[in-house]
Short mmCIF file of C-alpha atoms and ligand atoms in Angstrom, two decimals:
data_model
loop_
_atom_site.label_atom_id
_atom_site.label_comp_id
_atom_site.label_asym_id
_atom_site.label_seq_id
_atom_site.Cartn_x
_atom_site.Cartn_y
_atom_site.Cartn_z
CA UNK A 1 94.46 72.11 97.71
CA UNK A 2 96.32 73.93 100.46
CA UNK A 3 98.34 75.66 97.74
CA UNK A 4 95.12 76.59 95.98
CA UNK A 5 93.82 78.23 99.15
CA UNK A 6 97.14 80.03 99.58
CA UNK A 7 96.98 81.31 96.02
CA UNK A 8 93.38 82.42 96.47
CA UNK A 9 94.41 84.28 99.58
CA UNK A 10 97.16 85.97 97.60
CA UNK A 11 94.69 86.93 94.87
CA UNK A 12 92.40 88.32 97.55
CA UNK A 13 95.23 90.35 99.08
CA UNK A 14 96.03 91.91 95.69
CA UNK A 15 92.34 92.57 95.03
CA UNK A 16 92.04 94.37 98.37
CA UNK A 17 95.11 96.46 97.61
CA UNK A 18 93.81 97.31 94.12
CA UNK A 19 90.49 98.38 95.62
CA UNK A 20 92.26 100.52 98.21
CA UNK A 21 94.42 102.19 95.54
CA UNK A 22 91.43 102.80 93.30
CA UNK A 23 89.70 104.45 96.26
CA UNK A 24 92.72 106.71 96.75
CA UNK A 25 92.52 107.77 93.13
CA UNK A 26 88.96 108.94 93.63
CA UNK A 27 89.80 111.06 96.66
CA UNK A 28 92.03 113.58 94.88
CA UNK A 29 89.60 114.77 92.22
CA UNK A 30 87.01 115.29 94.99
CA UNK A 31 89.52 117.26 97.07
CA UNK A 32 90.47 119.39 94.06
CA UNK A 33 86.82 120.00 93.24
CA UNK A 34 86.23 121.28 96.77
CA UNK A 35 89.29 123.53 96.57
CA UNK A 36 88.22 124.93 93.20
CA UNK A 37 84.79 125.58 94.69
CA UNK A 38 86.40 127.61 97.48
CA UNK A 39 88.45 129.53 94.92
CA UNK A 40 85.33 130.40 92.94
CA UNK A 41 83.57 131.56 96.12
CA UNK A 42 86.43 133.91 97.02
CA UNK A 43 86.52 135.17 93.43
CA UNK A 44 82.77 135.87 93.47
CA UNK A 45 83.08 137.65 96.81
CA UNK A 46 85.85 139.83 95.39
CA UNK A 47 83.76 140.70 92.34
CA UNK A 48 80.85 141.65 94.61
CA UNK A 49 83.10 143.81 96.78
CA UNK A 50 84.53 145.56 93.72
CA UNK A 51 81.03 146.22 92.43
CA UNK A 52 79.97 147.67 95.78
CA UNK A 53 83.08 149.84 95.91
CA UNK A 54 82.30 151.20 92.46
CA UNK A 55 78.77 152.08 93.57
CA UNK A 56 80.02 153.77 96.74
CA UNK A 57 82.58 155.78 94.77
CA UNK A 58 80.02 156.86 92.23
CA UNK A 59 77.67 157.95 95.05
CA UNK A 60 80.53 159.83 96.71
CA UNK A 61 81.30 161.73 93.49
CA UNK A 62 77.65 162.70 93.25
CA UNK A 63 77.63 163.92 96.86
CA UNK A 64 80.82 165.89 96.29
CA UNK A 65 79.24 167.60 93.29
CA UNK A 66 76.18 168.46 95.39
CA UNK A 67 78.49 169.78 98.08
CA UNK A 68 80.09 172.16 95.58
CA UNK A 69 76.67 173.41 94.49
CA UNK A 70 75.69 173.97 98.11
CA UNK A 71 78.90 175.83 98.86
CA UNK A 72 78.19 178.08 95.90
CA UNK A 73 74.62 178.61 97.18
CA UNK A 74 75.95 179.46 100.64
CA UNK A 75 78.34 182.02 99.18
CA UNK A 76 75.50 183.54 97.21
CA UNK A 77 73.27 183.73 100.30
CA UNK A 78 76.09 185.39 102.24
CA UNK A 79 76.58 187.99 99.50
CA UNK A 80 72.83 188.61 99.45
CA UNK A 81 72.80 189.33 103.19
CA UNK A 82 74.81 192.49 102.53
CA UNK A 83 72.13 193.80 100.22
CA UNK A 84 68.97 193.41 102.31
CA UNK A 85 66.61 196.40 102.32
CA UNK A 86 64.57 195.73 105.45
CA UNK A 87 64.15 193.51 108.49
CA UNK A 88 61.73 191.18 106.72
CA UNK A 89 64.20 190.54 103.94
CA UNK A 90 67.00 190.17 106.46
CA UNK A 91 64.99 187.55 108.39
CA UNK A 92 64.14 185.65 105.21
CA UNK A 93 67.75 185.74 104.08
CA UNK A 94 68.93 184.58 107.49
CA UNK A 95 66.56 181.61 107.35
CA UNK A 96 67.81 180.72 103.88
CA UNK A 97 71.41 181.03 105.02
CA UNK A 98 70.73 178.76 108.00
CA UNK A 99 69.02 176.14 105.87
CA UNK A 100 71.78 176.17 103.26
CA UNK A 101 74.43 175.99 105.95
CA UNK A 102 72.68 172.99 107.55
CA UNK A 103 72.44 171.24 104.21
CA UNK A 104 76.12 171.87 103.50
CA UNK A 105 77.05 170.49 106.94
CA UNK A 106 74.97 167.34 106.44
CA UNK A 107 76.50 166.89 103.01
CA UNK A 108 80.00 167.24 104.43
CA UNK A 109 79.25 164.56 107.02
CA UNK A 110 77.90 162.28 104.32
CA UNK A 111 80.97 162.78 102.13
CA UNK A 112 83.24 162.10 105.11
CA UNK A 113 81.36 158.87 105.82
CA UNK A 114 81.62 157.83 102.17
CA UNK A 115 85.35 158.53 102.05
CA UNK A 116 85.71 156.28 105.12
CA UNK A 117 83.57 153.57 103.55
CA UNK A 118 85.61 153.64 100.33
CA UNK A 119 88.82 153.39 102.34
CA UNK A 120 87.52 150.40 104.34
CA UNK A 121 86.27 148.66 101.20
CA UNK A 122 89.62 149.16 99.46
CA UNK A 123 91.50 147.67 102.40
CA UNK A 124 89.12 144.70 102.51
CA UNK A 125 89.53 144.13 98.78
CA UNK A 126 93.33 144.24 99.07
CA UNK A 127 93.16 141.63 101.84
CA UNK A 128 90.81 139.41 99.88
CA UNK A 129 92.95 139.75 96.76
CA UNK A 130 95.91 138.49 98.77
CA UNK A 131 93.78 135.61 100.16
CA UNK A 132 92.68 134.78 96.64
CA UNK A 133 96.26 134.66 95.34
CA UNK A 134 97.33 132.44 98.25
CA UNK A 135 94.44 130.07 97.68
CA UNK A 136 95.08 130.06 93.93
CA UNK A 137 98.69 129.07 94.51
CA UNK A 138 97.57 126.37 96.95
CA UNK A 139 95.06 124.95 94.45
CA UNK A 140 97.69 124.97 91.72
CA UNK A 141 100.20 123.15 93.97
CA UNK A 142 97.58 120.62 95.06
CA UNK A 143 96.54 120.00 91.45
CA UNK A 144 100.12 119.28 90.43
CA UNK A 145 100.63 117.00 93.44
CA UNK A 146 97.38 115.15 92.77
CA UNK A 147 98.28 114.61 89.13
CA UNK A 148 101.63 113.14 90.15
CA UNK A 149 99.96 110.91 92.75
CA UNK A 150 97.33 109.67 90.29
CA UNK A 151 100.10 108.61 87.90
CA UNK A 152 102.04 106.97 90.74
CA UNK A 153 98.99 105.07 92.02
CA UNK A 154 98.05 104.00 88.48
CA UNK A 155 101.50 102.41 88.28
CA UNK A 156 100.97 100.66 91.61
CA UNK A 157 97.58 99.38 90.48
CA UNK A 158 99.10 97.99 87.27
CA UNK A 159 101.81 96.27 89.30
CA UNK A 160 99.28 94.76 91.75
CA UNK A 161 97.12 93.59 88.86
CA UNK A 162 100.09 91.88 87.25
CA UNK A 163 100.92 90.01 90.48
CA UNK A 164 97.25 89.17 90.99
CA UNK A 165 96.96 87.71 87.51
CA UNK A 166 100.08 85.59 87.99
CA UNK A 167 98.55 84.09 91.15
CA UNK A 168 95.07 83.81 89.64
CA UNK A 169 96.39 81.82 86.66
CA UNK A 170 97.67 79.17 89.05
CA UNK A 171 94.27 78.76 90.72
CA UNK A 172 91.97 76.10 89.28
CA UNK A 173 89.37 77.79 87.05
CA UNK A 174 86.44 76.39 89.05
CA UNK A 175 87.86 77.72 92.33
CA UNK A 176 88.66 81.04 90.70
CA UNK A 177 85.11 81.29 89.40
CA UNK A 178 83.73 80.55 92.86
CA UNK A 179 86.00 83.21 94.33
CA UNK A 180 84.95 85.82 91.75
CA UNK A 181 81.25 85.14 92.23
CA UNK A 182 81.43 85.38 96.03
CA UNK A 183 83.65 88.47 95.82
CA UNK A 184 81.09 90.20 93.61
CA UNK A 185 78.25 89.41 96.05
CA UNK A 186 80.02 89.67 99.39
CA UNK A 187 83.16 91.75 98.84
CA UNK A 188 85.33 89.39 100.86
CA UNK A 189 85.31 85.89 99.36
CA UNK A 190 87.85 84.01 101.43
CA UNK A 191 87.72 84.00 105.22
CA UNK A 192 89.64 82.16 107.94
CA UNK A 193 87.97 79.96 110.52
CA UNK A 194 89.40 80.65 113.93
CA UNK A 195 88.52 78.46 116.92
CA UNK A 196 85.70 76.95 114.91
CA UNK A 197 84.15 80.31 114.07
CA UNK A 198 83.72 81.69 110.53
CA UNK A 199 85.66 84.92 110.09
CA UNK A 200 83.03 86.18 107.66
CA UNK A 201 79.83 85.79 109.66
CA UNK A 202 81.05 84.81 113.14
CA UNK A 203 78.89 81.69 113.13
CA UNK A 204 80.19 78.36 114.42
CA UNK A 205 81.25 75.86 111.79
CA UNK A 206 79.65 72.37 112.21
CA UNK A 207 82.21 69.91 113.68
CA UNK A 208 82.31 67.71 110.62
CA UNK A 209 83.01 70.64 108.30
CA UNK A 210 85.58 71.93 110.76
CA UNK A 211 87.39 68.57 110.56
CA UNK A 212 87.26 68.71 106.77
CA UNK A 213 88.80 72.17 106.50
CA UNK A 214 91.50 71.20 108.99
CA UNK A 215 92.61 68.56 106.55
CA UNK A 216 92.63 71.16 103.79
CA UNK A 217 92.00 68.77 100.93
CA UNK A 218 89.04 70.57 99.44
CA UNK A 219 87.55 73.99 98.91
CA UNK A 220 84.70 74.36 101.40
CA UNK A 221 82.18 77.07 102.03
CA UNK A 222 80.53 78.42 105.14
CA UNK A 223 76.96 77.14 105.24
CA UNK A 224 75.78 80.43 106.63
CA UNK A 225 77.51 83.21 104.63
CA UNK A 226 78.58 81.10 101.64
CA UNK A 227 82.16 82.33 101.70
CA UNK A 228 85.12 80.09 101.01
CA UNK A 229 86.58 79.12 104.37
CA UNK A 230 89.96 77.86 105.47
CA UNK A 231 91.39 76.83 108.82
CA UNK A 232 93.55 79.72 109.98
CA UNK A 233 96.37 77.47 111.23
CA UNK A 234 96.51 75.57 107.96
CA UNK A 235 97.86 78.53 106.03
CA UNK A 236 100.42 79.66 108.57
CA UNK A 237 103.78 80.08 106.92
CA UNK A 238 106.45 77.45 107.51
CA UNK A 239 108.88 80.10 108.73
CA UNK A 240 106.63 80.60 111.74
CA UNK A 241 105.16 83.86 110.44
CA UNK A 242 101.39 83.60 110.45
CA UNK A 243 99.60 84.25 107.21
CA UNK A 244 98.23 87.74 106.86
CA UNK A 245 94.55 87.46 107.56
CA UNK A 246 91.85 89.51 105.91
CA UNK A 247 89.72 91.67 108.15
CA UNK A 248 86.67 89.74 109.29
CA UNK A 249 83.52 91.39 108.10
CA UNK A 250 80.03 90.88 109.39
CA UNK A 251 77.60 89.74 106.78
ZN1 LIG B 1 80.35 82.43 107.37
#
């Protein structure tokens, strides 16, 4: 029966490792998904920036065309000032000249501002394009690494499963069934009893049951958490190395 407990413990160790490896396999797709999300965000931002730049450039071209018209109007007003017949006409022409000049000045300022804005936007886009390429490369590297790791871990899982099945086949079917049922309900099916305390629920084991498990002739269960229990010292290796113990979990 001691061997049965040892084998069950081995099965449990492999099961824990398989679970851990399966958990690792789930992490990478999530990580890649997050990275691809970031990539899409940067891409969308770039598209928005390019669209805004296009709008600014189109507005600038319009303003430059207006500027040309105003310059032509200014020239015309200047030529007209040489042909005035009287003071009234001169005053009117002067007012027109002033107004046109003011408009042309405002327009020039506006065009200058737009040229600056286009320049800034172009620089920002160049920077974000570089960021995008860097991130893209990173995502591509991470994807390749994750794919390799998934394959590697799948191999490790297969290996663990093989070892688990070898051990499981040597366990009596009734004990194995008990183990599987408890594992499904509680996660950890087999727990050590240390100093009379159940490693699964931390409750004290009744003295009579404690005596029974110290003999190790039967498969016993904790009356409180219903896990299979074994005396921790019973399964210590003969070479003096204590048996690896599963992490106690509270129930
Ligand atoms: Zn217990």
